[in-house]
Each structure stands twice: as C-alpha cells, then as structure tokens.
mmCIF file of C-alpha atoms and ligand atoms in Angstrom:
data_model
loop_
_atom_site.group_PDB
_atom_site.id
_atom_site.type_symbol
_atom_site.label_atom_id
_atom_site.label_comp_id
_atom_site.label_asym_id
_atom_site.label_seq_id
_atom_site.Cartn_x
_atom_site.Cartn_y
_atom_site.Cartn_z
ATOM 1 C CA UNK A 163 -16.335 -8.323 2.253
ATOM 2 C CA UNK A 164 -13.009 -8.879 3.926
ATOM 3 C CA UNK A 165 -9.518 -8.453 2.804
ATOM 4 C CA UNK A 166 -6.644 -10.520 4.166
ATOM 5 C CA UNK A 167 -3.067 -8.414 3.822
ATOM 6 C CA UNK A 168 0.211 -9.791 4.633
ATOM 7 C CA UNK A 169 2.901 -7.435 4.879
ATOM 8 C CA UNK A 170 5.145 -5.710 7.496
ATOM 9 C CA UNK A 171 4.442 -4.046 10.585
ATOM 10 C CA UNK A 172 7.396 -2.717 11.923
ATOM 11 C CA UNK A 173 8.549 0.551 14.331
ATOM 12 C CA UNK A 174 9.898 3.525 11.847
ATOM 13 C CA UNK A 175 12.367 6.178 12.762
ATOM 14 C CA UNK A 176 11.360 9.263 10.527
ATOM 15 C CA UNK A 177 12.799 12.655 9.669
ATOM 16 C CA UNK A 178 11.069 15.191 7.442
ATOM 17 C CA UNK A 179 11.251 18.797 6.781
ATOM 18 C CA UNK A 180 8.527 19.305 9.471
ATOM 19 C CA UNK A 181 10.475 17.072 12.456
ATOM 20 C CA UNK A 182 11.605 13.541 13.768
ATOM 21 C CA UNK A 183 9.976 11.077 15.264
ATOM 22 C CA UNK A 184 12.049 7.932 16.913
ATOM 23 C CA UNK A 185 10.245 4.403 16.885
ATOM 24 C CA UNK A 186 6.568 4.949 15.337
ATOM 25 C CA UNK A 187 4.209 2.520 14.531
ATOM 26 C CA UNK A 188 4.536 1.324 10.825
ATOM 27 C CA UNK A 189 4.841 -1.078 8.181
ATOM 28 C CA UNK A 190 3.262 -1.055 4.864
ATOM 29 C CA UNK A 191 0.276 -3.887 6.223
ATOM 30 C CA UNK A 192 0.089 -1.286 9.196
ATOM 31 C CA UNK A 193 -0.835 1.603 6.978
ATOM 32 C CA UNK A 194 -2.962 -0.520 4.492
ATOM 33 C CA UNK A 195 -4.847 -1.877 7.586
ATOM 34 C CA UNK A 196 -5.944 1.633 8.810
ATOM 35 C CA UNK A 197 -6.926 3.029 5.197
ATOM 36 C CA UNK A 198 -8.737 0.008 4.265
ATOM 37 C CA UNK A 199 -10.582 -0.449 7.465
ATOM 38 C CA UNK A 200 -12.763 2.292 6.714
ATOM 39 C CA UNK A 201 -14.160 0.844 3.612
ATOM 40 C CA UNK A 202 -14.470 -3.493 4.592
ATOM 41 C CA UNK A 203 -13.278 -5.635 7.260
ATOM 42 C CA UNK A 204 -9.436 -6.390 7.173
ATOM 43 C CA UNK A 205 -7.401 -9.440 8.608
ATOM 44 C CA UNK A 206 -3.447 -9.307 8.465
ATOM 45 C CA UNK A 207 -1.186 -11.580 8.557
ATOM 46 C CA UNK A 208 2.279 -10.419 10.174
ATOM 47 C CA UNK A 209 5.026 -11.002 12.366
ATOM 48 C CA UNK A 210 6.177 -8.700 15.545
ATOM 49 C CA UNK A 211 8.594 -9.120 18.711
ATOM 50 C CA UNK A 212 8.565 -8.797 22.222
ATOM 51 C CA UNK A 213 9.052 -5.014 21.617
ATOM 52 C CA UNK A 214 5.099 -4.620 20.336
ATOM 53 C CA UNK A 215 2.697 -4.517 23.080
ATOM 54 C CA UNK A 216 -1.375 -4.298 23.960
ATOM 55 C CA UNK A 217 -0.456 0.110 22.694
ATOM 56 C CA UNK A 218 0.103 -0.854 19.161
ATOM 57 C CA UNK A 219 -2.333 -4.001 19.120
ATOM 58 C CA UNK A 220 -5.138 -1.417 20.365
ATOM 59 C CA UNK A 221 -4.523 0.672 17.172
ATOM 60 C CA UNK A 222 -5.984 -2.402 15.005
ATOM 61 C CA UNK A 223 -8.310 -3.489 17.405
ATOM 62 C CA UNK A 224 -9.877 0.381 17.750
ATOM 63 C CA UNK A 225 -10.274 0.306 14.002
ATOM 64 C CA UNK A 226 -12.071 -3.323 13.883
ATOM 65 C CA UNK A 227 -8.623 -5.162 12.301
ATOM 66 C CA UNK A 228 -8.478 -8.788 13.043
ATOM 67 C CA UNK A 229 -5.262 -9.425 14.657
ATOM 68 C CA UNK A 230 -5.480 -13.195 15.230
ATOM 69 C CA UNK A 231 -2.817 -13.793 12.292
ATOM 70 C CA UNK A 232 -0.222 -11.588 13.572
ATOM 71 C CA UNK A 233 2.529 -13.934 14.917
ATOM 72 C CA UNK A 234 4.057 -13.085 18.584
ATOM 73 C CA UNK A 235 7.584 -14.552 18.553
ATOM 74 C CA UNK A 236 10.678 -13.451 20.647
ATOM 75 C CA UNK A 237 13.218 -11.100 19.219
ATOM 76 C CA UNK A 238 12.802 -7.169 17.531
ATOM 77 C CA UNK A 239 10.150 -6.138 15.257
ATOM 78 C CA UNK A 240 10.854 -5.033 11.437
ATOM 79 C CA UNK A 241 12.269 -1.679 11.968
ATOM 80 C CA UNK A 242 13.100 0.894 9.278
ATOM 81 C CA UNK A 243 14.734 4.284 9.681
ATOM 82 C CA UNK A 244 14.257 6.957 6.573
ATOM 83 C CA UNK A 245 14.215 10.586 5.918
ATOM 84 C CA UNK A 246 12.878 12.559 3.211
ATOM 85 C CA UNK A 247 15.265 15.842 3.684
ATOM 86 C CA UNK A 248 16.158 16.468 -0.109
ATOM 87 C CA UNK A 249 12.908 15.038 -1.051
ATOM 88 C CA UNK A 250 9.161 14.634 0.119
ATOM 89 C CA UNK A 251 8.422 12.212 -2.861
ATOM 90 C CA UNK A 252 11.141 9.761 -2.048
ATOM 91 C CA UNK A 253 11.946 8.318 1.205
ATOM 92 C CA UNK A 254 16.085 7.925 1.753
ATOM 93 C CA UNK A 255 16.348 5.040 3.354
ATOM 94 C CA UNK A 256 19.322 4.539 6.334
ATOM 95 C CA UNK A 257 18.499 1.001 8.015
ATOM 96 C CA UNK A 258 16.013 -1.444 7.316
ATOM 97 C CA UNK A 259 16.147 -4.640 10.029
ATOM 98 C CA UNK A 260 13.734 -7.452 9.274
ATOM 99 C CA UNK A 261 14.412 -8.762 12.660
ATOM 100 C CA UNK A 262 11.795 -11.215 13.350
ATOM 101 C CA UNK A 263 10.636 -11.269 9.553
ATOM 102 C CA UNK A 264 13.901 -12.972 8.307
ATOM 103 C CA UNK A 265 12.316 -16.487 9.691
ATOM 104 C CA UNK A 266 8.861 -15.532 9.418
ATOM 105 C CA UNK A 267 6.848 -18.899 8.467
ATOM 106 C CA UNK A 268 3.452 -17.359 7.686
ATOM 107 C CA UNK A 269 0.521 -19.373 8.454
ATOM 108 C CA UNK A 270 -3.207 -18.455 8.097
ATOM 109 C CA UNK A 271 -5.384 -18.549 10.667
ATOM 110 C CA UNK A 272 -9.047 -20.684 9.697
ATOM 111 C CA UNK A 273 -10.916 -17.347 9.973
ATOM 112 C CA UNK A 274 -9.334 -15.470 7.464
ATOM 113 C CA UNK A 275 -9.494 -18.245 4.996
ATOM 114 C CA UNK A 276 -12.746 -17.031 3.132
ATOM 115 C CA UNK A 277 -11.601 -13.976 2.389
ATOM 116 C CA UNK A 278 -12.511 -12.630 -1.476
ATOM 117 C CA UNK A 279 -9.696 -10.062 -1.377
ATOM 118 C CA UNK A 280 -6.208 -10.815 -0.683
ATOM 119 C CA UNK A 281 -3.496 -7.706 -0.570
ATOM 120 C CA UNK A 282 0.319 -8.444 -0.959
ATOM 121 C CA UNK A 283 1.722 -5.532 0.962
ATOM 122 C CA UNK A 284 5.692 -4.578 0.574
ATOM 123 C CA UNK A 285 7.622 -7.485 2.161
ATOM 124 C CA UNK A 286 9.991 -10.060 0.811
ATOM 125 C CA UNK A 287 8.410 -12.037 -2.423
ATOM 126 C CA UNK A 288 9.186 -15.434 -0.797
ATOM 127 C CA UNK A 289 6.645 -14.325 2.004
ATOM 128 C CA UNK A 290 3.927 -12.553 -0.417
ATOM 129 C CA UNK A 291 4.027 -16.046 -2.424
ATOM 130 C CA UNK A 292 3.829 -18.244 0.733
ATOM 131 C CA UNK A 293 0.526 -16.223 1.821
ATOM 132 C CA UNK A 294 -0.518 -16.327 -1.962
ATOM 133 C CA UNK A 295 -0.306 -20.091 -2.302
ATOM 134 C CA UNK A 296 -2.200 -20.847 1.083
ATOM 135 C CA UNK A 297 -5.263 -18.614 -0.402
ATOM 136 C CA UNK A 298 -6.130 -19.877 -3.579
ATOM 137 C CA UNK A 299 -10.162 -19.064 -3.296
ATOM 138 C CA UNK A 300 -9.340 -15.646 -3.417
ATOM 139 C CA UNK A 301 -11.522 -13.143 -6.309
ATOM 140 C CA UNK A 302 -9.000 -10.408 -6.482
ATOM 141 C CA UNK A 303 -5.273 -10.270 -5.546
ATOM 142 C CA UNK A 304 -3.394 -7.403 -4.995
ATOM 143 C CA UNK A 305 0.105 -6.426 -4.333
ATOM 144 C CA UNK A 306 3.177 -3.892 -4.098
ATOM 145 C CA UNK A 307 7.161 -3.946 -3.570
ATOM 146 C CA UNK A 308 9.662 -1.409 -3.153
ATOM 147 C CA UNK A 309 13.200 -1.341 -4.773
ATOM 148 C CA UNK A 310 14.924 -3.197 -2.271
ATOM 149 C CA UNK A 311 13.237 -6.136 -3.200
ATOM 150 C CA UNK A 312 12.782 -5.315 -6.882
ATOM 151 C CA UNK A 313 17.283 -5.167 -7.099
ATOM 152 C CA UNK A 314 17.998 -8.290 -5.394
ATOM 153 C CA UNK A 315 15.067 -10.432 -5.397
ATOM 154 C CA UNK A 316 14.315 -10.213 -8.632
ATOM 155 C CA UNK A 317 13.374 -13.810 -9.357
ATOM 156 C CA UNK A 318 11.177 -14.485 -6.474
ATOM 157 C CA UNK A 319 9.685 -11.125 -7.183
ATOM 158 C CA UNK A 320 8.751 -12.051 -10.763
ATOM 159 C CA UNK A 321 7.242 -15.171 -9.775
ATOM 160 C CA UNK A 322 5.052 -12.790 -7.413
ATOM 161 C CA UNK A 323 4.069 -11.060 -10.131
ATOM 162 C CA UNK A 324 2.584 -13.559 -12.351
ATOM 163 C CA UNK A 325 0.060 -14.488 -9.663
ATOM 164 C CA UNK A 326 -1.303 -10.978 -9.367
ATOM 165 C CA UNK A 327 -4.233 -9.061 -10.673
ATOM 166 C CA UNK A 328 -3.315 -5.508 -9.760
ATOM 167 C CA UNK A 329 0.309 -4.191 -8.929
ATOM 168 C CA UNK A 330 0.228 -1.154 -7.142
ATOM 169 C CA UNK A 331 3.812 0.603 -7.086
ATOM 170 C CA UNK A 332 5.671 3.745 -7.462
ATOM 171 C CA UNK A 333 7.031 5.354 -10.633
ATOM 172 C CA UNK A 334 10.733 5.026 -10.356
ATOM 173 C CA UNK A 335 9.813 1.380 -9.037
ATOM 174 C CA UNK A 336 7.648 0.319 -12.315
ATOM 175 C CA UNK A 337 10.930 2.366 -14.253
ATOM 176 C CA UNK A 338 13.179 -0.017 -12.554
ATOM 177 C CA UNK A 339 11.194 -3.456 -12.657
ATOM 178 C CA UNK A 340 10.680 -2.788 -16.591
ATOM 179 C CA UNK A 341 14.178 -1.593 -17.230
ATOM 180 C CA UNK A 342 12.709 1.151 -19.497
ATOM 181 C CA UNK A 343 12.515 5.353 -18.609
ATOM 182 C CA UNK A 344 9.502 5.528 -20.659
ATOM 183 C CA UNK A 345 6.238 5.150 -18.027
ATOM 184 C CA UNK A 346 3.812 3.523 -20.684
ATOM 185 C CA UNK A 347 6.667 1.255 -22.229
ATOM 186 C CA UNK A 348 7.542 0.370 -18.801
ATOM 187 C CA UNK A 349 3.876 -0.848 -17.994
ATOM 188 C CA UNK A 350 3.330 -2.513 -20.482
ATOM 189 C CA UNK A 351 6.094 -4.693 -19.967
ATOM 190 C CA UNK A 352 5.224 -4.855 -15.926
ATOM 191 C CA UNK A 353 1.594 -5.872 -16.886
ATOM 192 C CA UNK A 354 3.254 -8.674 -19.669
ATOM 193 C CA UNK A 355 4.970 -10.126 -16.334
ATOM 194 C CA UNK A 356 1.167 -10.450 -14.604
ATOM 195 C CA UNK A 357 -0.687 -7.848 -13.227
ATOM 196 C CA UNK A 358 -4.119 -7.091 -15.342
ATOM 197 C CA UNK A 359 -4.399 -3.587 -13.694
ATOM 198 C CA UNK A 360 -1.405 -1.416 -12.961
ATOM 199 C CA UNK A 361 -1.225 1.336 -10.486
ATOM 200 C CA UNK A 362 1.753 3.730 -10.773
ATOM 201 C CA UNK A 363 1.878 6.011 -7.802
ATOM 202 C CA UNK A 364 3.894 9.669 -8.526
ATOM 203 C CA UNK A 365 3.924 11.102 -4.925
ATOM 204 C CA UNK A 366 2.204 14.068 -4.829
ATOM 205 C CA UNK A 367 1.701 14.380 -8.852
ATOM 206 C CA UNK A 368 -1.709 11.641 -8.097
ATOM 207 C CA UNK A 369 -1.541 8.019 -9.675
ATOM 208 C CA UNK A 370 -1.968 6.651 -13.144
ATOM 209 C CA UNK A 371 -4.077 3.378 -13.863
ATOM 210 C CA UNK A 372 -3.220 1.771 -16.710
ATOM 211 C CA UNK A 373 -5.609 -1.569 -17.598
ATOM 212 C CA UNK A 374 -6.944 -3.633 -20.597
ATOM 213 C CA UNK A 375 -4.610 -3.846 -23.623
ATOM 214 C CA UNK A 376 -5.195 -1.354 -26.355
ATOM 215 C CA UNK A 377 -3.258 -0.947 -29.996
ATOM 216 C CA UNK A 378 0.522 0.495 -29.380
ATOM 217 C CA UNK A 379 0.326 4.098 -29.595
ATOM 218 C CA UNK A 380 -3.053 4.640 -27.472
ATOM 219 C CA UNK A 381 -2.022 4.778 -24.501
ATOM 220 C CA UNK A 382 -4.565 7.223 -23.057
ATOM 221 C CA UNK A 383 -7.505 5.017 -24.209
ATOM 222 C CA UNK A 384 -5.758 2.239 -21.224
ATOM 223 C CA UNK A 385 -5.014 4.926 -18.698
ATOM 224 C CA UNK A 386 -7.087 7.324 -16.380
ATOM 225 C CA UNK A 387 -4.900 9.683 -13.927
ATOM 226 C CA UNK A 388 -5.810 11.058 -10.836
ATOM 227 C CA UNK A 389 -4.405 13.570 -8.944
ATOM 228 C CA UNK A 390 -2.733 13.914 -5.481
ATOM 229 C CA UNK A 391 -4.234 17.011 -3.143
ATOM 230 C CA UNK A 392 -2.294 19.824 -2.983
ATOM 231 C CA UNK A 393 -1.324 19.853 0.355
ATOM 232 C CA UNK A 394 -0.009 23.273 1.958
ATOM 233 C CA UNK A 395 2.359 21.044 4.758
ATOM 234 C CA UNK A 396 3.219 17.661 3.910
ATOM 235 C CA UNK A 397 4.087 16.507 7.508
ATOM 236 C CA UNK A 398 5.620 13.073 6.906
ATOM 237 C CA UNK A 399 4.921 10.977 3.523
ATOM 238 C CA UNK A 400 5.928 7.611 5.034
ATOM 239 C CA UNK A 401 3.096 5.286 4.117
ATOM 240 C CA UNK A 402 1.355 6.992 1.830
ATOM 241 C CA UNK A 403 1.193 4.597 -0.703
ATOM 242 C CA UNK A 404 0.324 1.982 1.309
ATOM 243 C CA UNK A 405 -2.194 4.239 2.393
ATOM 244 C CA UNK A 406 -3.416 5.050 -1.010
ATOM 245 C CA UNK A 407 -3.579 0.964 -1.454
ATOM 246 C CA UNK A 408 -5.795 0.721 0.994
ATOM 247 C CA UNK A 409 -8.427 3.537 0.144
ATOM 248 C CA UNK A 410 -8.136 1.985 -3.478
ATOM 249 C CA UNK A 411 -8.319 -1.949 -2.592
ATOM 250 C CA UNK A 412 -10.752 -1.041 0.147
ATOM 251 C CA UNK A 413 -13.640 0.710 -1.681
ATOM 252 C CA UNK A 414 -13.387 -2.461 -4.895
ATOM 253 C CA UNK A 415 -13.344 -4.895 -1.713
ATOM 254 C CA UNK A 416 -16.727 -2.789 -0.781
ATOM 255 C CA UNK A 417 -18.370 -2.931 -4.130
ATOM 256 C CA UNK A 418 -20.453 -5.323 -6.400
ATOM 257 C CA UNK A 419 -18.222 -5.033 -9.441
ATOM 258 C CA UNK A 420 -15.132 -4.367 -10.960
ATOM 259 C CA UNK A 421 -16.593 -2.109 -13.508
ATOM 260 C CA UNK A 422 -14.565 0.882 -14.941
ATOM 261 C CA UNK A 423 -16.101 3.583 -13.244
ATOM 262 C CA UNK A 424 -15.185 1.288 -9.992
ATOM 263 C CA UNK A 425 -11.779 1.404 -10.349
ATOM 264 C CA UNK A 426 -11.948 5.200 -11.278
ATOM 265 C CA UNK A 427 -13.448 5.785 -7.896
ATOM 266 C CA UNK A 428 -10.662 3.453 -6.243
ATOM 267 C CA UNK A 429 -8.348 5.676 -7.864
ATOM 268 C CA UNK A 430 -10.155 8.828 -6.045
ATOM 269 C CA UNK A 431 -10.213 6.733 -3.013
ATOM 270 C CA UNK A 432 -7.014 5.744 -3.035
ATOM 271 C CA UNK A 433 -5.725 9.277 -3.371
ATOM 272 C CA UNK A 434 -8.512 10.867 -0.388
ATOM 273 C CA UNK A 435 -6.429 8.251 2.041
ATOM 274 C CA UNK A 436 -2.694 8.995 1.010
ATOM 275 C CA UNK A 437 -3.366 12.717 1.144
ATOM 276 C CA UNK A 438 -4.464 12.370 5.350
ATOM 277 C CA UNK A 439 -1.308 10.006 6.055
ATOM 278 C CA UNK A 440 0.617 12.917 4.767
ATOM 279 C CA UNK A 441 -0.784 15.448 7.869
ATOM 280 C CA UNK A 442 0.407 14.290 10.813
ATOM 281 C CA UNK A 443 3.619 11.972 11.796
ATOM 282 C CA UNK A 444 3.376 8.213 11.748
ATOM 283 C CA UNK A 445 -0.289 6.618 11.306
ATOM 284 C CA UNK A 446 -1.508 9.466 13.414
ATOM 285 C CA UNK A 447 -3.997 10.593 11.350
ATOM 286 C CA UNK A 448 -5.301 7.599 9.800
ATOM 287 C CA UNK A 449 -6.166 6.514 13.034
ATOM 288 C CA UNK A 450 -8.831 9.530 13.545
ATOM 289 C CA UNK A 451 -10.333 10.081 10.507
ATOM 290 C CA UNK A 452 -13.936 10.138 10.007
ATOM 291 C CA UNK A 453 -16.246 8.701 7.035
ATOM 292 C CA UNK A 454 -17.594 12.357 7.018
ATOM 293 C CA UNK A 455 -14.039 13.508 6.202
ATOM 294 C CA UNK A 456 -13.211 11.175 3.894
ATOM 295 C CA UNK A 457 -16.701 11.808 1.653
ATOM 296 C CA UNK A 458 -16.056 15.640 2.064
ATOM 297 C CA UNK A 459 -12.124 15.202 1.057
ATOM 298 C CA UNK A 460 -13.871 13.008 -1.970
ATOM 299 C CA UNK A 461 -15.801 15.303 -2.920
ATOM 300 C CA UNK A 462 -12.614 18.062 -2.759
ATOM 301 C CA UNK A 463 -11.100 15.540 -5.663
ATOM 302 C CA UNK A 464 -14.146 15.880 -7.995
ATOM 303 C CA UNK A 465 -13.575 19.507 -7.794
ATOM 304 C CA UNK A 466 -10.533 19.508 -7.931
ATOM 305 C CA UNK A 467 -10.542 17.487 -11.550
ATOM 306 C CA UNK A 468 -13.829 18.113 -12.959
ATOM 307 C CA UNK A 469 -14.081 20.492 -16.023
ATOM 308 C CA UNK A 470 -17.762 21.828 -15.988
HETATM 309 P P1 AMP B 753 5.469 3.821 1.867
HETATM 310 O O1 AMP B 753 5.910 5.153 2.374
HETATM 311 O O2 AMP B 753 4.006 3.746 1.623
HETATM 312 O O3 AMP B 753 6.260 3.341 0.694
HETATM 313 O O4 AMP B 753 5.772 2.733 3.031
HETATM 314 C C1 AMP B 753 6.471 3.030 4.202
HETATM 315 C C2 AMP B 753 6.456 1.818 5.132
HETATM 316 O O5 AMP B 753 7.115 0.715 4.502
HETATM 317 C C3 AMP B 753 7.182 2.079 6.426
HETATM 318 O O6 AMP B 753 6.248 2.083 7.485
HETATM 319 C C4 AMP B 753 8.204 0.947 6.579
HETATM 320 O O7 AMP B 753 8.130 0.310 7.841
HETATM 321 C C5 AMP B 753 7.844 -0.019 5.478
HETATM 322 N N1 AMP B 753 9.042 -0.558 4.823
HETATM 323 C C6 AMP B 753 10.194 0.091 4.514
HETATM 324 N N2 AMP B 753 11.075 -0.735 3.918
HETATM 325 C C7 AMP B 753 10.466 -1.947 3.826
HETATM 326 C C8 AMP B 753 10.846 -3.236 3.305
HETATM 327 N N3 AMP B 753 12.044 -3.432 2.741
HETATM 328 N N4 AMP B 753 9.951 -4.244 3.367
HETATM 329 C C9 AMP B 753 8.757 -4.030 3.929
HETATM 330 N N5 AMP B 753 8.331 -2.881 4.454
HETATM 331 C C10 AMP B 753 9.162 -1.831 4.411
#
C-alpha cells in the first residue's frame, strides 16, 4: 500500500525551552514522510531550492521515501521560523517564506499515480486541490491546515474540504474553521463542510476522533479519545502533528479495513509517533526509530489507558 503526500518541505528555525536550532530539516510532508514510512511505502510530492542538497534527500531515501515528485527549481526553499517559549502546545510563529512554493505547479509523476492513499499535508488549499484533482483513483484522502491558511484562504480551503474523507487538525484550528468555542459543536459543523472522520489534535492532552453521525446530544457514542504520553522533556514539538498524521494514516494505509477498531489503533499510532518527534530537535528522532520501539511505546499507550 502506498501513500502519495503533498505538502511542504521546508528548513525551520526553532526555539524551545530546551534550545535553538537555526535551519533544520522540516515541513509538514517532511515529518509525515518519516512517521508514515514505518508503516507503508510513501511518495511526496513537493517543491525545494537550490539550498536542499543530496544531505536532506538522503533522509527520505534512508527511510525508503520516493523522491521522484519532489520538484528541483532555482530559488530558497519554504522556510519557517517559530518558537514555543510561553507555550509547548502552540508554536508562535515569526516568519513563514514560501519561497519556491508561491509558483509551485505540482505535477505527479506516473509512478505515484496508483496510489490508494492520498495525504493533503499543511500547504496552501490551491496546491492540496491541484494534487487532489490529478488523483482521482484514490480509496482514502486525507488532509490538514493550519490557521494561516484557515484566516485568509478561507474559500479555497473550504473547497479542500469537501473533497476529503478525514481532516486531521488541531483544536484551536477546528475552533476557528467552525467559528464555535464548543469542540463537539465545532465538529460537527467541520465534518458538515466534508470530512467523514475528524481528528482534533490537543498537544500533549492526546487526540479526539469524532466519526459517523449520531442523535445531538451523544456525542461520546461518535468520539473515542486517546491520550498523548506524558513526556518528562518535551525537546521541540514542531511537527508533531504531522507526525501523529503519519503514524495514524500510515497504519489504515497498512491495513485491510477501515473498521472501528482500525481507526482506534490509528489513533494509538498516531499518538506512539508524535510523542518521539517531541525528544529530540528537528526530525532527529524520527529518523532513528525502530519498529521494536514503536510496538514497545504501543504497548506503553494500552497501559497507559486500559482500566483492568
Ligand atoms: P506541526 O508542528 O506538526 O504543526 O508542523 C510544523 C511544520 O509545519 C514545520 O516543519 C513547518 O515547516 C511547517 N509549516 C509551518 N507553517 C506552514 C505553512 N504555512 N504551510 C505549510 N507548512 C508550514
């Protein structure tokens, strides 16, 4: 099974609590990429500048990533500067520079076109649709956005929207998008603009699924929750969403069905991968994690949550 993301990669300047680091590897396809890769195969679909070399491109290759759509073209890559000094939950974000991105005509290479999965990682909705409408043999699509697309690209965003079957996005996000403070009003009316499964991340509080449509006033019989891992020394947070999106679109991309107890496990799976990008700077730790550590960190969550 293979998954096709579009989405940015991009150099990040980060501070935290715990340091700084000056022109890491990023982007939310970059961090989907790595989580995902340990569950099916994974093609993106990008744009970089002269400024990305054979160092980065051996991170995907080293991890199986198909590379063939990402578009060399002269200029800077998509670089974003943030800290998280007040707050490890929510990235404060100083720059963002699309560089290269801002005339980014996506086109898919022949390979990638029999992909079942297709993920919509944060970039503008004008791109995500572009990719969308060149893939229309696609089983599941998949997708997430960030407030700086959900203010002032509303429209394009919306039409996003209404071709996706799970949106994958942050609480204050699905607050915003809905225009409503209340988190089950305010998916219910994100999942009347499309999406058939809604993921609400809440940093390190876990996630919330909310699917199917049940009578007003039963909400908990449409949602499951999973937690986040306490984590003694959250290094750097950037990317952990993306990471969880990959750990959660990875493992249904691996399996037969789309059953309940599949997307429960997604959840878990999603959560096992957002929890390592939090150790170490950067995609430093997604890049050397193990399938032993990410059954045993698995394992942690059932712990962690189960009652008998
Ligand atoms: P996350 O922490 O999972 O929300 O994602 C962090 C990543 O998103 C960073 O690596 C950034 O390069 C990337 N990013 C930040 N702003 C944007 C944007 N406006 N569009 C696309 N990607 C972005």
């Amino acid at each position: 099974m293979a998954i096709t993301v579009v989405g940015s990669v991009a150099y990040d300047s980060i501070e935290t609590p715990a340091g700084r680091r000056e022109r890491c590897l990023g982007g939310a396809a970059t961090y989907f990429s790595l989580a995902a890769s340990y569950f099916c195969d994974v093609r993106v679909i990008a744009v970089v500048g002269e400024d990305f070399g054979p160092e980065q491109e051996a991170v995907f290759k080293s991890h199986s990533i198909d590379t063939r759509g990402i578009e060399h073209t002269a200029g800077k890559s998509f670089f974003w500067e943030g800290s998280y000094l007040e707050n490890l939950n929510e990235a404060r974000t100083h720059n963002t520079e699309l560089n290269v991105f801002a005339s980014f005509e996506p086109k898919i290479p022949e390979a990638y076109r029999d992909s079942e999965f297709l993920f919509l990682a944060n970039i503008d909705p004008v791109l995500q649709r572009r990719v969308r409408e060149q893939m229309p043999g696609v089983k599941l699509v998949a997708g997430d956005t960030m407030n700086y697309w959900i203010k002032d690209h509303r429209p394009a965003l919306l039409a996003v929207l209404k071709g996706l079957d799970v949106l994958l996005i942050n609480d204050t996000e699905a607050r915003m998008l809905a225009g409503e403070s209340n988190l089950v009003k305010a998916a219910r009316t994100v999942m009347s603009f499309g999406p058939r499964f809604l993921v609400v991340k809440h940093g390190e509080y876990g996630a919330t699924l909310f699917h199917g449509s049940g009578p007003k006033g039963k909400s908990a019989e449409r949602t499951f929750r999973a937690p986040a891992l306490p984590l003694e020394e959250v290094v750097d947070p950037t990317g952990a969403g993306d990471s969880f999106a990959g750990g959660f679109f990875g493992y249904l991309a691996s399996q037969k069905q789309l059953a309940p107890g599949t997307l429960r496990r997604a959840m878990f799976y999603g959560s096992v991968m957002g929890s390592f990008a939090c150790e170490r700077f950067g995609t430093e730790r997604l890049q050397e994690i193990s399938r032993a550590e990410i059954d045993e960190r698995f394992n942690l969550f059932r712990e962690l949550t189960h009652l008998d």
